[in-house]
Short mmCIF file of N, CA, C and O in Angstrom, two decimals:
data_model
loop_
_atom_site.label_atom_id
_atom_site.label_comp_id
_atom_site.label_asym_id
_atom_site.label_seq_id
_atom_site.Cartn_x
_atom_site.Cartn_y
_atom_site.Cartn_z
N UNK A 1 -20.71 6.14 -2.16
CA UNK A 1 -20.36 5.54 -3.45
C UNK A 1 -21.45 5.89 -4.45
O UNK A 1 -22.63 5.79 -4.16
N UNK A 2 -21.04 6.28 -5.65
CA UNK A 2 -22.00 6.60 -6.69
C UNK A 2 -22.60 5.32 -7.27
O UNK A 2 -22.01 4.25 -7.19
N UNK A 3 -23.78 5.44 -7.85
CA UNK A 3 -24.46 4.28 -8.41
C UNK A 3 -23.62 3.54 -9.45
O UNK A 3 -23.61 2.33 -9.48
N UNK A 4 -22.93 4.25 -10.31
CA UNK A 4 -22.20 3.61 -11.40
C UNK A 4 -20.77 3.23 -11.02
O UNK A 4 -20.04 2.69 -11.82
N UNK A 5 -20.38 3.49 -9.78
CA UNK A 5 -19.04 3.14 -9.32
C UNK A 5 -19.02 1.68 -8.87
O UNK A 5 -19.78 1.27 -8.00
N UNK A 6 -18.16 0.91 -9.49
CA UNK A 6 -18.11 -0.52 -9.21
C UNK A 6 -17.14 -0.81 -8.08
O UNK A 6 -16.12 -0.14 -7.92
N UNK A 7 -17.43 -1.85 -7.28
CA UNK A 7 -16.54 -2.25 -6.20
C UNK A 7 -15.28 -2.89 -6.76
O UNK A 7 -14.18 -2.65 -6.27
N UNK A 8 -15.40 -3.71 -7.79
CA UNK A 8 -14.27 -4.40 -8.42
C UNK A 8 -14.03 -3.81 -9.81
O UNK A 8 -14.97 -3.55 -10.53
N UNK A 9 -12.75 -3.63 -10.15
CA UNK A 9 -12.40 -3.14 -11.48
C UNK A 9 -11.30 -4.02 -12.08
O UNK A 9 -10.46 -4.57 -11.36
N UNK A 10 -11.33 -4.14 -13.39
CA UNK A 10 -10.31 -4.92 -14.09
C UNK A 10 -9.03 -4.10 -14.13
O UNK A 10 -9.03 -2.95 -14.56
N UNK A 11 -7.94 -4.72 -13.68
CA UNK A 11 -6.65 -4.03 -13.68
C UNK A 11 -5.65 -4.67 -14.64
O UNK A 11 -4.61 -4.10 -14.93
N UNK A 12 -5.99 -5.87 -15.14
CA UNK A 12 -5.06 -6.58 -16.02
C UNK A 12 -5.81 -7.67 -16.78
O UNK A 12 -6.74 -8.27 -16.23
N UNK A 13 -5.40 -7.91 -18.01
CA UNK A 13 -5.91 -9.03 -18.80
C UNK A 13 -4.77 -10.01 -19.00
O UNK A 13 -3.73 -9.65 -19.53
N UNK A 14 -4.98 -11.24 -18.55
CA UNK A 14 -3.96 -12.29 -18.71
C UNK A 14 -4.41 -13.23 -19.83
O UNK A 14 -5.59 -13.52 -19.98
N UNK A 15 -3.44 -13.72 -20.60
CA UNK A 15 -3.76 -14.57 -21.74
C UNK A 15 -3.57 -16.05 -21.45
O UNK A 15 -3.58 -16.86 -22.36
N UNK A 16 -3.41 -16.38 -20.16
CA UNK A 16 -3.37 -17.78 -19.75
C UNK A 16 -3.75 -17.87 -18.29
O UNK A 16 -3.59 -16.90 -17.53
N UNK A 17 -4.24 -19.03 -17.89
CA UNK A 17 -4.59 -19.26 -16.48
C UNK A 17 -3.35 -19.13 -15.60
O UNK A 17 -3.39 -18.56 -14.52
N UNK A 18 -2.22 -19.64 -16.10
CA UNK A 18 -0.98 -19.58 -15.33
C UNK A 18 -0.57 -18.14 -15.04
O UNK A 18 -0.20 -17.80 -13.91
N UNK A 19 -0.63 -17.29 -16.05
CA UNK A 19 -0.24 -15.89 -15.87
C UNK A 19 -1.21 -15.16 -14.93
O UNK A 19 -0.79 -14.34 -14.11
N UNK A 20 -2.48 -15.48 -15.04
CA UNK A 20 -3.48 -14.88 -14.14
C UNK A 20 -3.21 -15.30 -12.70
O UNK A 20 -3.27 -14.49 -11.78
N UNK A 21 -2.89 -16.58 -12.51
CA UNK A 21 -2.58 -17.07 -11.16
C UNK A 21 -1.31 -16.43 -10.60
O UNK A 21 -1.24 -16.15 -9.40
N UNK A 22 -0.34 -16.17 -11.45
CA UNK A 22 0.89 -15.50 -10.99
C UNK A 22 0.58 -14.09 -10.51
O UNK A 22 1.09 -13.65 -9.47
N UNK A 23 -0.24 -13.37 -11.26
CA UNK A 23 -0.62 -12.02 -10.86
C UNK A 23 -1.42 -12.05 -9.56
O UNK A 23 -1.17 -11.24 -8.66
N UNK A 24 -2.34 -12.99 -9.43
CA UNK A 24 -3.13 -13.14 -8.23
C UNK A 24 -2.25 -13.41 -7.01
O UNK A 24 -2.39 -12.77 -5.96
N UNK A 25 -1.30 -14.30 -7.16
CA UNK A 25 -0.40 -14.65 -6.06
C UNK A 25 0.45 -13.45 -5.64
O UNK A 25 0.59 -13.15 -4.46
N UNK A 26 1.02 -12.76 -6.62
CA UNK A 26 1.85 -11.59 -6.33
C UNK A 26 1.05 -10.53 -5.56
O UNK A 26 1.50 -10.02 -4.54
N UNK A 27 -0.12 -10.22 -6.07
CA UNK A 27 -0.92 -9.16 -5.46
C UNK A 27 -1.43 -9.54 -4.07
O UNK A 27 -1.43 -8.70 -3.17
N UNK A 28 -1.85 -10.78 -3.89
CA UNK A 28 -2.33 -11.18 -2.56
C UNK A 28 -1.20 -11.20 -1.54
O UNK A 28 -1.40 -10.86 -0.38
N UNK A 29 0.01 -11.59 -1.97
CA UNK A 29 1.16 -11.56 -1.06
C UNK A 29 1.47 -10.13 -0.60
O UNK A 29 1.98 -9.92 0.49
N UNK A 30 1.15 -9.17 -1.46
CA UNK A 30 1.39 -7.76 -1.12
C UNK A 30 0.20 -7.15 -0.37
O UNK A 30 0.22 -5.96 -0.07
N UNK A 31 -0.82 -7.95 -0.11
CA UNK A 31 -1.93 -7.49 0.71
C UNK A 31 -3.13 -6.93 -0.03
O UNK A 31 -4.05 -6.40 0.59
N UNK A 32 -3.14 -7.05 -1.35
CA UNK A 32 -4.28 -6.55 -2.13
C UNK A 32 -5.39 -7.59 -2.15
O UNK A 32 -5.14 -8.79 -2.15
N UNK A 33 -6.62 -7.11 -2.19
CA UNK A 33 -7.77 -7.99 -2.39
C UNK A 33 -8.00 -8.07 -3.90
O UNK A 33 -8.32 -7.06 -4.53
N UNK A 34 -7.82 -9.25 -4.45
CA UNK A 34 -7.96 -9.44 -5.89
C UNK A 34 -8.69 -10.74 -6.18
O UNK A 34 -8.78 -11.62 -5.33
N UNK A 35 -9.20 -10.83 -7.40
CA UNK A 35 -9.81 -12.07 -7.87
C UNK A 35 -9.59 -12.17 -9.37
O UNK A 35 -9.27 -11.18 -10.03
N UNK A 36 -9.75 -13.38 -9.87
CA UNK A 36 -9.57 -13.66 -11.29
C UNK A 36 -10.85 -14.27 -11.82
O UNK A 36 -11.48 -15.10 -11.15
N UNK A 37 -11.24 -13.86 -13.01
CA UNK A 37 -12.39 -14.50 -13.64
C UNK A 37 -12.11 -14.69 -15.13
O UNK A 37 -11.50 -13.83 -15.78
N UNK A 38 -12.54 -15.83 -15.66
CA UNK A 38 -12.34 -16.08 -17.08
C UNK A 38 -13.26 -15.20 -17.93
O UNK A 38 -14.36 -14.86 -17.50
N UNK A 39 -12.78 -14.87 -19.10
CA UNK A 39 -13.58 -14.12 -20.06
C UNK A 39 -14.08 -15.13 -21.07
O UNK A 39 -13.32 -15.99 -21.53
N UNK A 40 -15.35 -15.06 -21.40
CA UNK A 40 -15.89 -15.98 -22.40
C UNK A 40 -15.09 -15.86 -23.67
O UNK A 40 -14.76 -14.76 -24.12
N UNK A 41 -14.79 -16.98 -24.24
CA UNK A 41 -13.96 -16.97 -25.45
C UNK A 41 -14.74 -17.50 -26.63
O UNK A 41 -15.65 -18.30 -26.48
N UNK A 42 -14.34 -17.05 -27.79
CA UNK A 42 -14.95 -17.53 -29.02
C UNK A 42 -14.42 -18.93 -29.32
O UNK A 42 -13.33 -19.32 -28.87
N UNK A 43 -15.18 -19.68 -30.04
CA UNK A 43 -14.80 -21.04 -30.40
C UNK A 43 -13.43 -21.04 -31.06
O UNK A 43 -13.18 -20.31 -32.01
N UNK A 44 -12.50 -21.83 -30.52
CA UNK A 44 -11.17 -21.95 -31.08
C UNK A 44 -10.18 -20.90 -30.60
O UNK A 44 -8.99 -21.00 -30.86
N UNK A 45 -10.64 -19.89 -29.89
CA UNK A 45 -9.74 -18.84 -29.40
C UNK A 45 -9.18 -19.24 -28.03
O UNK A 45 -9.78 -20.03 -27.31
N UNK A 46 -8.04 -18.69 -27.69
CA UNK A 46 -7.46 -18.94 -26.37
C UNK A 46 -8.24 -18.20 -25.30
O UNK A 46 -8.81 -17.15 -25.56
N UNK A 47 -8.26 -18.76 -24.11
CA UNK A 47 -8.96 -18.13 -23.00
C UNK A 47 -8.18 -16.92 -22.50
O UNK A 47 -6.95 -16.91 -22.53
N UNK A 48 -8.90 -15.93 -22.05
CA UNK A 48 -8.31 -14.77 -21.39
C UNK A 48 -8.93 -14.69 -19.99
O UNK A 48 -10.00 -15.21 -19.74
N UNK A 49 -8.21 -14.02 -19.10
CA UNK A 49 -8.65 -13.91 -17.72
C UNK A 49 -8.52 -12.46 -17.28
O UNK A 49 -7.52 -11.81 -17.55
N UNK A 50 -9.54 -11.98 -16.60
CA UNK A 50 -9.49 -10.65 -16.02
C UNK A 50 -8.96 -10.76 -14.60
O UNK A 50 -9.41 -11.61 -13.83
N UNK A 51 -8.02 -9.90 -14.27
CA UNK A 51 -7.56 -9.77 -12.89
C UNK A 51 -8.23 -8.51 -12.36
O UNK A 51 -8.09 -7.43 -12.93
N UNK A 52 -8.98 -8.68 -11.29
CA UNK A 52 -9.75 -7.58 -10.72
C UNK A 52 -9.24 -7.23 -9.33
O UNK A 52 -8.80 -8.10 -8.58
N UNK A 53 -9.31 -5.95 -9.01
CA UNK A 53 -8.94 -5.47 -7.68
C UNK A 53 -10.05 -4.55 -7.18
O UNK A 53 -10.87 -4.07 -7.96
N UNK A 54 -10.05 -4.35 -5.88
CA UNK A 54 -11.00 -3.38 -5.33
C UNK A 54 -10.75 -2.02 -5.95
O UNK A 54 -9.59 -1.62 -6.18
N UNK A 55 -11.81 -1.30 -6.20
CA UNK A 55 -11.69 0.02 -6.81
C UNK A 55 -10.74 0.91 -6.02
O UNK A 55 -9.94 1.64 -6.59
N UNK A 56 -10.79 0.81 -4.70
CA UNK A 56 -9.96 1.66 -3.85
C UNK A 56 -8.48 1.31 -3.92
O UNK A 56 -7.63 2.11 -3.54
N UNK A 57 -8.14 0.10 -4.40
CA UNK A 57 -6.75 -0.35 -4.49
C UNK A 57 -6.25 -0.51 -5.92
O UNK A 57 -5.10 -0.88 -6.14
N UNK A 58 -7.10 -0.23 -6.88
CA UNK A 58 -6.82 -0.56 -8.28
C UNK A 58 -5.54 0.10 -8.80
O UNK A 58 -4.71 -0.57 -9.43
N UNK A 59 -5.36 1.37 -8.57
CA UNK A 59 -4.19 2.06 -9.11
C UNK A 59 -2.89 1.48 -8.56
O UNK A 59 -1.97 1.19 -9.32
N UNK A 60 -2.85 1.27 -7.26
CA UNK A 60 -1.64 0.73 -6.64
C UNK A 60 -1.37 -0.70 -7.11
O UNK A 60 -0.22 -1.08 -7.38
N UNK A 61 -2.41 -1.51 -7.23
CA UNK A 61 -2.24 -2.88 -7.69
C UNK A 61 -1.77 -2.91 -9.14
O UNK A 61 -0.88 -3.68 -9.51
N UNK A 62 -2.35 -2.07 -9.98
CA UNK A 62 -1.95 -1.98 -11.39
C UNK A 62 -0.49 -1.53 -11.49
O UNK A 62 0.28 -2.07 -12.29
N UNK A 63 -0.11 -0.54 -10.69
CA UNK A 63 1.27 -0.06 -10.70
C UNK A 63 2.25 -1.17 -10.32
O UNK A 63 3.30 -1.32 -10.92
N UNK A 64 1.89 -1.97 -9.30
CA UNK A 64 2.75 -3.06 -8.88
C UNK A 64 2.91 -4.11 -10.00
O UNK A 64 4.02 -4.56 -10.27
N UNK A 65 1.81 -4.46 -10.65
CA UNK A 65 1.90 -5.41 -11.77
C UNK A 65 2.82 -4.86 -12.86
O UNK A 65 3.64 -5.61 -13.41
N UNK A 66 2.67 -3.58 -13.15
CA UNK A 66 3.53 -2.97 -14.18
C UNK A 66 5.00 -3.03 -13.77
O UNK A 66 5.85 -3.37 -14.59
N UNK A 67 5.29 -2.72 -12.52
CA UNK A 67 6.68 -2.77 -12.02
C UNK A 67 7.26 -4.18 -12.11
O UNK A 67 8.46 -4.35 -12.31
N UNK A 68 6.39 -5.19 -11.96
CA UNK A 68 6.85 -6.58 -11.97
C UNK A 68 6.82 -7.20 -13.36
O UNK A 68 7.05 -8.39 -13.52
N UNK A 69 6.54 -6.41 -14.37
CA UNK A 69 6.62 -6.89 -15.75
C UNK A 69 5.38 -7.55 -16.30
O UNK A 69 5.45 -8.25 -17.31
N UNK A 70 4.24 -7.31 -15.70
CA UNK A 70 3.00 -7.88 -16.22
C UNK A 70 2.41 -6.97 -17.28
O UNK A 70 2.66 -5.81 -17.34
#
């Protein structure tokens, strides 16, 4: 692995906790290793969440989310 290659990569930005949890559930049911983390938000702005997958699975996980309408 190269120094600048990250183990986890962002594959989707969700604009609500509910939507992030839906993506997490879908991907984990399909066997992907994923996690969700909140993005710091500006005062008064809505929270956003990053959906992350392992670098080795990122393309397939992103493709699945796209197929499922995320």
